[in-house]
Short mmCIF file of C-alpha atoms and ligand atoms in Angstrom, two decimals:
data_model
loop_
_atom_site.label_atom_id
_atom_site.label_comp_id
_atom_site.label_asym_id
_atom_site.label_seq_id
_atom_site.Cartn_x
_atom_site.Cartn_y
_atom_site.Cartn_z
CA MET A 16 -50.38 -20.90 9.39
CA SER A 17 -53.36 -20.66 7.37
CA SER A 18 -51.82 -18.45 4.78
CA ILE A 19 -49.71 -21.30 3.45
CA PHE A 20 -52.77 -23.09 2.22
CA SER A 21 -53.60 -22.29 -1.31
CA ALA A 22 -57.18 -22.85 -2.50
CA VAL A 23 -55.96 -25.90 -4.34
CA SER A 24 -54.20 -27.66 -1.53
CA LEU A 25 -57.14 -26.76 0.80
CA ALA A 26 -59.55 -28.30 -1.61
CA LEU A 27 -57.37 -31.44 -1.54
CA LEU A 28 -57.29 -31.43 2.22
CA THR A 29 -61.05 -31.28 2.47
CA SER A 30 -61.95 -33.37 -0.47
CA SER A 31 -62.18 -36.70 1.14
CA LEU A 32 -64.76 -36.51 3.90
CA VAL A 33 -66.32 -39.72 2.55
CA SER A 34 -64.84 -42.67 0.65
CA ALA A 35 -67.66 -45.11 0.24
CA LYS A 36 -70.19 -44.87 -2.60
CA CYS A 37 -73.61 -46.27 -3.22
CA GLN A 38 -74.06 -45.45 -7.00
CA LYS A 39 -77.77 -45.57 -7.28
CA TYR A 40 -78.17 -42.74 -4.74
CA VAL A 41 -75.32 -40.86 -6.23
CA ASP A 42 -77.12 -40.95 -9.56
CA ALA A 43 -80.39 -39.84 -8.02
CA ALA A 44 -78.56 -37.01 -6.20
CA VAL A 45 -76.99 -35.84 -9.49
CA ALA A 46 -80.35 -35.61 -11.13
CA ALA A 47 -81.93 -33.96 -8.05
CA ALA A 48 -79.11 -31.33 -8.07
CA GLU A 49 -79.72 -30.63 -11.74
CA ASN A 50 -83.33 -29.95 -10.99
CA LEU A 51 -82.51 -27.83 -8.01
CA GLN A 52 -80.17 -25.65 -10.04
CA SER A 53 -82.35 -25.43 -13.26
CA THR A 54 -85.59 -24.84 -11.47
CA TYR A 55 -84.68 -22.68 -8.41
CA PHE A 56 -81.19 -21.20 -8.85
CA VAL A 57 -81.67 -17.84 -10.40
CA ASN A 58 -79.36 -14.82 -10.24
CA GLY A 59 -77.19 -16.49 -7.69
CA GLY A 60 -79.91 -17.34 -5.27
CA TYR A 61 -82.60 -19.81 -4.42
CA GLY A 62 -85.66 -17.44 -4.70
CA SER A 63 -86.53 -15.77 -1.40
CA GLN A 64 -84.71 -18.23 0.76
CA GLN A 65 -82.60 -16.91 3.54
CA PRO A 66 -78.81 -16.94 2.90
CA TRP A 67 -78.17 -19.73 5.37
CA ILE A 68 -80.15 -22.08 3.15
CA GLY A 69 -77.96 -21.14 0.19
CA ALA A 70 -75.07 -21.98 2.35
CA VAL A 71 -76.53 -25.38 3.11
CA ASP A 72 -77.26 -25.96 -0.55
CA SER A 73 -73.77 -24.98 -1.41
CA PHE A 74 -72.37 -27.53 1.13
CA HIS A 75 -74.54 -30.30 -0.40
CA LEU A 76 -73.45 -29.46 -3.99
CA THR A 77 -69.75 -29.24 -3.10
CA GLU A 78 -69.97 -32.67 -1.45
CA LEU A 79 -71.91 -33.99 -4.44
CA ASP A 80 -69.22 -32.87 -6.91
CA ASP A 81 -66.63 -34.80 -4.90
CA LEU A 82 -68.83 -37.87 -4.48
CA ALA A 83 -69.84 -38.02 -8.19
CA GLY A 84 -66.43 -36.93 -9.55
CA ILE A 85 -67.84 -33.90 -11.21
CA SER A 86 -67.15 -30.14 -10.95
CA THR A 87 -70.59 -28.87 -12.10
CA HIS A 88 -71.17 -26.80 -8.97
CA ALA A 89 -67.77 -25.27 -8.40
CA ASP A 90 -69.07 -21.75 -8.85
CA VAL A 91 -72.25 -21.91 -6.72
CA ILE A 92 -70.64 -20.92 -3.46
CA ASN A 93 -69.16 -17.67 -4.91
CA THR A 94 -72.46 -16.56 -6.50
CA VAL A 95 -74.74 -17.46 -3.60
CA PHE A 96 -73.32 -14.91 -1.11
CA THR A 97 -72.63 -11.99 -3.24
CA ALA A 98 -76.08 -10.45 -2.76
CA TRP A 99 -76.14 -11.32 0.99
CA GLN A 100 -72.67 -10.24 1.89
CA GLY A 101 -73.59 -6.92 3.54
CA GLN A 102 -76.33 -8.45 5.58
CA LEU A 103 -74.10 -11.18 6.80
CA ASP A 104 -71.26 -8.88 7.64
CA ASN A 105 -73.66 -6.85 9.74
CA ASP A 106 -74.15 -9.69 12.19
CA ASN A 107 -77.55 -10.57 10.89
CA SER A 108 -77.48 -13.84 12.69
CA TYR A 109 -74.87 -15.84 14.53
CA ASP A 110 -76.08 -19.13 13.22
CA ASP A 111 -76.39 -18.08 9.64
CA VAL A 112 -72.82 -16.94 9.36
CA GLN A 113 -71.63 -20.19 10.68
CA TRP A 114 -73.38 -22.13 7.88
CA VAL A 115 -71.72 -19.69 5.46
CA SER A 116 -68.37 -20.41 7.05
CA ILE A 117 -68.79 -24.21 6.85
CA ALA A 118 -69.85 -23.97 3.15
CA TYR A 119 -66.87 -21.94 2.28
CA LEU A 120 -64.46 -24.23 4.08
CA ARG A 121 -65.95 -27.24 2.40
CA ALA A 122 -65.42 -25.46 -0.94
CA GLY A 123 -61.78 -24.83 -0.08
CA ASN A 124 -61.97 -21.03 0.75
CA LEU A 125 -60.33 -20.75 4.11
CA ALA A 126 -60.11 -16.99 4.24
CA GLN A 127 -63.89 -16.63 3.85
CA ALA A 128 -64.57 -19.41 6.20
CA GLN A 129 -62.49 -17.66 8.82
CA LYS A 130 -64.04 -14.37 8.09
CA TYR A 131 -67.58 -15.62 8.91
CA TYR A 132 -66.38 -17.84 11.73
CA ASP A 133 -64.86 -14.65 13.32
CA ILE A 134 -68.17 -12.71 12.97
CA ALA A 135 -69.93 -15.46 14.90
CA SER A 136 -67.10 -15.66 17.46
CA ILE A 137 -67.51 -12.20 18.77
CA LEU A 138 -70.18 -13.38 21.02
CA GLU A 139 -67.68 -15.55 22.68
CA ARG A 140 -66.29 -12.50 24.44
CA PRO A 141 -67.08 -11.98 28.15
CA PRO A 142 -70.75 -11.21 28.71
CA ARG A 143 -71.70 -7.48 28.94
CA LEU A 144 -75.27 -6.85 28.08
CA GLN A 145 -77.15 -9.97 29.16
CA LYS A 146 -79.10 -10.48 32.20
CA CYS A 147 -78.51 -14.17 32.17
CA TYR A 148 -75.42 -15.85 30.93
CA CYS A 149 -77.38 -18.40 28.99
CA ALA A 150 -74.69 -19.50 26.45
CA PRO A 151 -71.66 -18.50 24.63
CA PHE A 152 -74.09 -17.54 21.88
CA ASP A 153 -77.05 -16.31 23.87
CA LEU A 154 -75.41 -13.11 25.30
CA VAL A 155 -77.69 -10.47 23.80
CA PRO A 156 -81.23 -11.69 24.46
CA THR A 157 -82.94 -9.40 22.00
CA ARG A 158 -80.85 -10.63 19.13
CA VAL A 159 -80.74 -14.44 19.60
CA PRO A 160 -83.48 -15.15 22.04
CA ASN A 161 -84.27 -18.86 21.23
CA HIS A 162 -81.54 -20.02 19.00
CA GLY A 163 -79.00 -21.16 21.42
CA THR A 164 -78.94 -24.69 20.19
CA GLN A 165 -78.10 -23.97 16.57
CA THR A 166 -75.55 -21.22 17.25
CA ASN A 167 -73.71 -23.41 19.89
CA GLU A 168 -73.93 -26.74 18.06
CA LEU A 169 -72.77 -25.10 14.87
CA PHE A 170 -69.91 -23.48 16.75
CA ILE A 171 -68.72 -27.01 17.87
CA THR A 172 -68.89 -28.25 14.27
CA SER A 173 -67.37 -25.20 12.57
CA SER A 174 -64.59 -25.13 15.11
CA GLY A 175 -63.86 -28.79 14.71
CA PHE A 176 -63.87 -28.49 10.89
CA LEU A 177 -61.52 -25.44 10.98
CA PHE A 178 -59.22 -27.30 13.38
CA ASP A 179 -59.22 -30.31 10.95
CA VAL A 180 -58.04 -28.02 8.19
CA THR A 181 -55.71 -25.58 9.96
CA LYS A 182 -54.55 -27.47 13.12
CA ASP A 183 -54.80 -24.15 14.92
CA ASP A 184 -55.36 -25.10 18.55
CA ASN A 185 -57.69 -22.17 19.21
CA TYR A 186 -60.43 -23.95 17.18
CA LEU A 187 -60.04 -27.24 19.02
CA SER A 188 -60.21 -25.42 22.37
CA ASN A 189 -63.35 -23.64 21.16
CA ALA A 190 -65.01 -26.88 20.20
CA GLN A 191 -64.06 -28.42 23.54
CA SER A 192 -65.19 -25.56 25.78
CA THR A 193 -68.52 -25.22 23.88
CA TRP A 194 -69.34 -28.91 24.03
CA SER A 195 -68.58 -28.90 27.77
CA TRP A 196 -70.85 -26.05 28.21
CA LEU A 197 -73.60 -27.52 26.00
CA LYS A 198 -73.59 -30.79 27.78
CA ALA A 199 -74.19 -29.11 31.14
CA SER A 200 -76.64 -26.49 29.73
CA GLY A 201 -79.92 -28.29 30.14
CA MET A 202 -80.71 -27.78 26.44
CA MET A 203 -81.34 -31.45 25.90
CA GLY A 204 -84.83 -32.74 26.94
CA SER A 205 -85.53 -35.88 28.87
CA ASN A 206 -86.06 -37.81 25.63
CA GLY A 207 -82.47 -37.27 24.54
CA LEU A 208 -83.28 -34.62 21.86
CA PHE A 209 -82.18 -31.03 21.90
CA ASN A 210 -84.79 -28.38 22.29
CA ASP A 211 -84.32 -25.10 20.54
CA GLY A 212 -82.46 -23.18 23.18
CA LEU A 213 -82.55 -21.80 26.66
CA THR A 214 -84.66 -19.21 28.35
CA ASN A 215 -84.09 -16.98 31.42
CA VAL A 216 -86.48 -17.81 34.28
CA ASP A 217 -85.85 -15.48 37.11
CA GLY A 218 -82.18 -15.16 36.33
CA VAL A 219 -81.74 -18.91 35.86
CA CYS A 220 -81.19 -20.39 32.40
CA LYS A 221 -83.47 -23.26 31.73
CA ASN A 222 -84.51 -25.42 28.70
CA ASN A 223 -86.93 -23.32 26.68
CA GLU A 224 -89.00 -26.42 25.94
CA GLN A 225 -89.37 -25.23 22.36
CA THR A 226 -89.46 -27.48 19.21
CA GLN A 227 -86.98 -30.28 18.93
CA TRP A 228 -86.20 -29.68 15.29
CA THR A 229 -84.31 -32.45 13.42
CA TYR A 230 -81.39 -30.09 12.69
CA ASN A 231 -81.10 -29.38 16.37
CA GLN A 232 -79.89 -33.01 16.66
CA GLY A 233 -77.89 -33.03 13.35
CA ALA A 234 -75.83 -29.93 13.54
CA LEU A 235 -73.64 -31.14 16.44
CA LEU A 236 -72.72 -34.50 15.05
CA PRO A 237 -69.73 -33.65 12.88
CA GLY A 238 -68.37 -31.52 15.71
CA LEU A 239 -68.46 -34.55 17.99
CA ALA A 240 -66.73 -36.52 15.37
CA TYR A 241 -63.91 -34.04 15.11
CA LEU A 242 -63.59 -33.93 18.89
CA PHE A 243 -63.26 -37.76 18.89
CA LYS A 244 -60.72 -37.73 16.03
CA TYR A 245 -58.50 -35.28 17.82
CA THR A 246 -58.96 -35.93 21.47
CA GLY A 247 -59.87 -39.64 21.51
CA ASP A 248 -62.66 -38.83 23.91
CA GLU A 249 -64.92 -41.88 23.71
CA THR A 250 -67.81 -40.03 25.36
CA THR A 251 -68.18 -37.99 22.20
CA ILE A 252 -69.17 -41.15 20.38
CA THR A 253 -71.37 -42.32 23.10
CA SER A 254 -73.18 -38.92 23.01
CA ALA A 255 -73.50 -38.88 19.24
CA TRP A 256 -74.84 -42.47 19.20
CA ALA A 257 -77.42 -41.50 21.84
CA ILE A 258 -78.51 -38.57 19.88
CA MET A 259 -78.87 -40.66 16.72
CA ASP A 260 -80.73 -43.31 18.66
CA ALA A 261 -83.12 -40.67 19.94
CA ILE A 262 -83.72 -39.39 16.42
CA ILE A 263 -84.54 -42.90 15.23
CA ALA A 264 -86.73 -43.63 18.23
CA SER A 265 -88.48 -40.35 18.53
CA MET A 266 -88.47 -38.51 15.28
CA THR A 267 -89.67 -41.12 12.87
CA ILE A 268 -92.95 -42.66 11.73
CA ASP A 269 -92.79 -46.09 10.17
CA GLY A 270 -89.00 -45.52 10.02
CA GLY A 271 -89.28 -42.26 8.10
CA LEU A 272 -87.82 -39.04 9.43
CA ARG A 273 -90.47 -36.52 10.30
CA GLU A 274 -90.05 -32.83 11.13
CA PRO A 275 -92.21 -31.82 14.08
CA CYS A 276 -94.23 -29.54 11.93
CA GLU A 277 -95.27 -32.20 9.45
CA ILE A 278 -98.45 -33.99 9.00
CA THR A 279 -99.64 -35.77 5.87
CA THR A 280 -102.73 -33.74 5.21
CA GLN A 281 -101.53 -30.11 5.20
CA ASN A 282 -98.21 -28.29 4.96
CA ASN A 283 -97.43 -26.34 8.11
CA CYS A 284 -93.69 -25.99 7.68
CA ASN A 285 -91.95 -22.85 6.38
CA ALA A 286 -88.92 -22.73 4.03
CA ASP A 287 -86.44 -22.99 6.92
CA GLN A 288 -88.16 -26.07 8.39
CA GLN A 289 -88.45 -27.68 5.01
CA THR A 290 -84.66 -27.68 4.91
CA PHE A 291 -83.84 -29.29 8.21
CA LYS A 292 -84.09 -33.04 7.48
CA GLY A 293 -81.55 -33.07 4.63
CA ILE A 294 -79.10 -31.41 6.91
CA THR A 295 -79.53 -33.88 9.52
CA MET A 296 -79.01 -36.90 7.16
CA HIS A 297 -76.05 -35.42 5.46
CA TRP A 298 -74.30 -34.47 8.71
CA MET A 299 -75.02 -37.86 10.19
CA SER A 300 -73.02 -39.12 7.25
CA TRP A 301 -70.28 -36.55 7.90
CA PHE A 302 -70.18 -37.89 11.47
CA LEU A 303 -69.70 -41.46 10.29
CA SER A 304 -66.96 -40.56 7.78
CA VAL A 305 -64.93 -38.46 10.16
CA SER A 306 -65.28 -40.75 13.25
CA GLY A 307 -65.33 -44.09 11.51
CA ARG A 308 -67.62 -45.17 14.22
CA ASP A 309 -70.96 -46.65 13.17
CA ASN A 310 -72.60 -49.22 15.41
CA ASP A 311 -72.77 -52.36 13.28
CA SER A 312 -74.08 -50.29 10.29
CA LYS A 313 -77.04 -49.17 12.26
CA TYR A 314 -76.61 -45.47 11.30
CA SER A 315 -75.55 -46.02 7.68
CA ASN A 316 -78.65 -48.30 7.37
CA PHE A 317 -80.82 -45.50 8.75
CA ILE A 318 -79.26 -43.04 6.27
CA ARG A 319 -79.96 -45.33 3.24
CA SER A 320 -83.48 -46.06 4.49
CA GLN A 321 -84.23 -42.22 4.46
CA ALA A 322 -83.15 -41.96 0.83
CA ASP A 323 -85.42 -44.82 0.13
CA LYS A 324 -88.26 -43.03 1.83
CA VAL A 325 -87.54 -39.98 -0.22
CA LEU A 326 -87.58 -41.96 -3.46
CA GLN A 327 -90.80 -43.70 -2.48
CA PHE A 328 -92.86 -40.95 -0.99
CA ALA A 329 -91.52 -37.44 -1.76
CA VAL A 330 -91.08 -37.86 -5.48
CA GLY A 331 -93.28 -35.74 -7.72
CA ALA A 332 -92.39 -34.89 -11.25
CA PRO A 333 -89.19 -36.74 -12.22
CA ASN A 334 -86.23 -35.82 -9.92
CA SER A 335 -88.46 -33.42 -8.02
CA TYR A 336 -88.94 -33.99 -4.27
CA SER A 337 -91.31 -32.68 -1.64
CA ASN A 338 -90.98 -32.28 2.03
CA LEU A 339 -92.92 -35.36 2.99
CA TRP A 340 -90.63 -38.39 3.46
CA TYR A 341 -92.43 -40.52 6.02
CA GLY A 342 -95.65 -41.50 4.38
CA ALA A 343 -97.89 -40.94 1.45
CA ASN A 344 -98.98 -37.49 0.58
CA ALA A 345 -102.56 -36.69 1.61
CA GLY A 346 -102.43 -32.97 0.78
CA SER A 347 -99.37 -31.69 2.69
CA ALA A 348 -96.70 -32.17 0.02
CA VAL A 349 -95.12 -28.96 -1.33
CA TRP A 350 -92.31 -28.87 -3.85
CA THR A 351 -89.87 -25.93 -3.15
CA ALA A 352 -86.24 -25.04 -3.34
CA SER A 353 -86.03 -26.05 0.28
CA THR A 354 -87.70 -29.41 -0.05
CA GLN A 355 -85.58 -30.20 -3.17
CA ALA A 356 -82.38 -29.37 -1.37
CA SER A 357 -83.45 -31.31 1.77
CA ALA A 358 -84.01 -34.50 -0.35
CA LEU A 359 -80.78 -33.81 -2.10
CA GLY A 360 -78.98 -33.87 1.26
CA ALA A 361 -80.61 -37.27 2.08
CA LEU A 362 -79.60 -38.72 -1.41
CA ILE A 363 -75.99 -37.52 -1.00
CA ALA A 364 -75.77 -38.93 2.54
CA ALA A 365 -76.99 -42.33 1.26
CA GLY A 366 -74.69 -42.14 -1.72
CA GLN A 367 -71.82 -41.79 0.84
CA GLN A 368 -72.67 -45.20 2.30
CA ASN A 369 -71.83 -48.63 1.24
CA CYS A 370 -74.69 -50.27 -0.67
C1 NAG B 2 -75.49 -50.65 19.25
O1 NAG B 2 -76.78 -50.85 18.72
C2 NAG B 2 -77.48 -51.88 19.33
C3 NAG B 2 -78.75 -52.18 18.49
O2 NAG B 2 -79.56 -51.11 18.41
C4 NAG B 2 -77.78 -51.68 20.80
O3 NAG B 2 -78.44 -52.69 21.41
C5 NAG B 2 -76.55 -51.29 21.42
O4 NAG B 2 -76.79 -50.82 22.72
C6 NAG B 2 -75.71 -50.20 20.71
N1 NAG B 2 -74.44 -49.97 21.32
C7 NAG B 2 -74.13 -48.78 21.92
C8 NAG B 2 -72.84 -48.71 22.60
O5 NAG B 2 -74.98 -47.91 21.85
#
């Protein structure tokens, strides 16, 4: 089935994730993207960043091209992964390859998307080495000890997205079974936010109580939207709203999204962690566009308010953005490829809402 899709027709199929447009944020996003590319994009990479961040950047930029009606970034996806291909093919990480799969699919390259999805999927086979069957993606404890949340949440989203494009039932069934498993896994803490995975305590899989990063909440949202779109299961909406409500209630200060490693006086976040907030905002927007289900503009308002925070607090040199969105910098702000891309994600997400 998939072979009938040319790159062109696939690009058309995936080109309309979002129809609304709030131009002032689109303009800010275009300028932020210019800065990202001119300052940090060298020899097909973003400095020493891990390839998964390049995948996230590619996703942001492909969406921006569609939103702004430009084609400036059409080649980014192909140059980003050339240097990393061997590492990705060698099972470096089962969450990283899913970011790559999603970025390729968004850019209209189904073959590459399926290739990296399939690398991730091999851990779906029956368990062999594990002492504890913690997760579809936590079968080899030495390899993915604490990242059950990302690998599984991404699998729901990447499966849903691939189903949306191909209508191959295997993808929908993977999304459904992984969501069923995740709901019952105990990975969500009592505050309604996902921790970073499971751990094996005397042969029993338990919540590892590790950090509730913002992207642990965001990565799942598009997957829930696709499940809603194709199964009509209203509980996927209830769950997504509850997750977004928990983000708003427990991950903000004065309404501004805060990564748990952030304080205003000193930067304690690494390049990965500096990337998370923009993913969460962009993927919240992705959820809204696929599901069509806001709650009286509550979530689109939240998305726009985060872009406003970015424009107020994170701005440094013109069109250059730091990690710190939630308050005035008192020494913690850093301006890196990751912080720039994260702000870009927030600006694109806001640009995808009605003003
Ligand atoms: C929609 O949002 C309002 C305002 O926050 C809230 O009171 C209500 O419970 C929400 N509805 C659902 C179904 O979550």
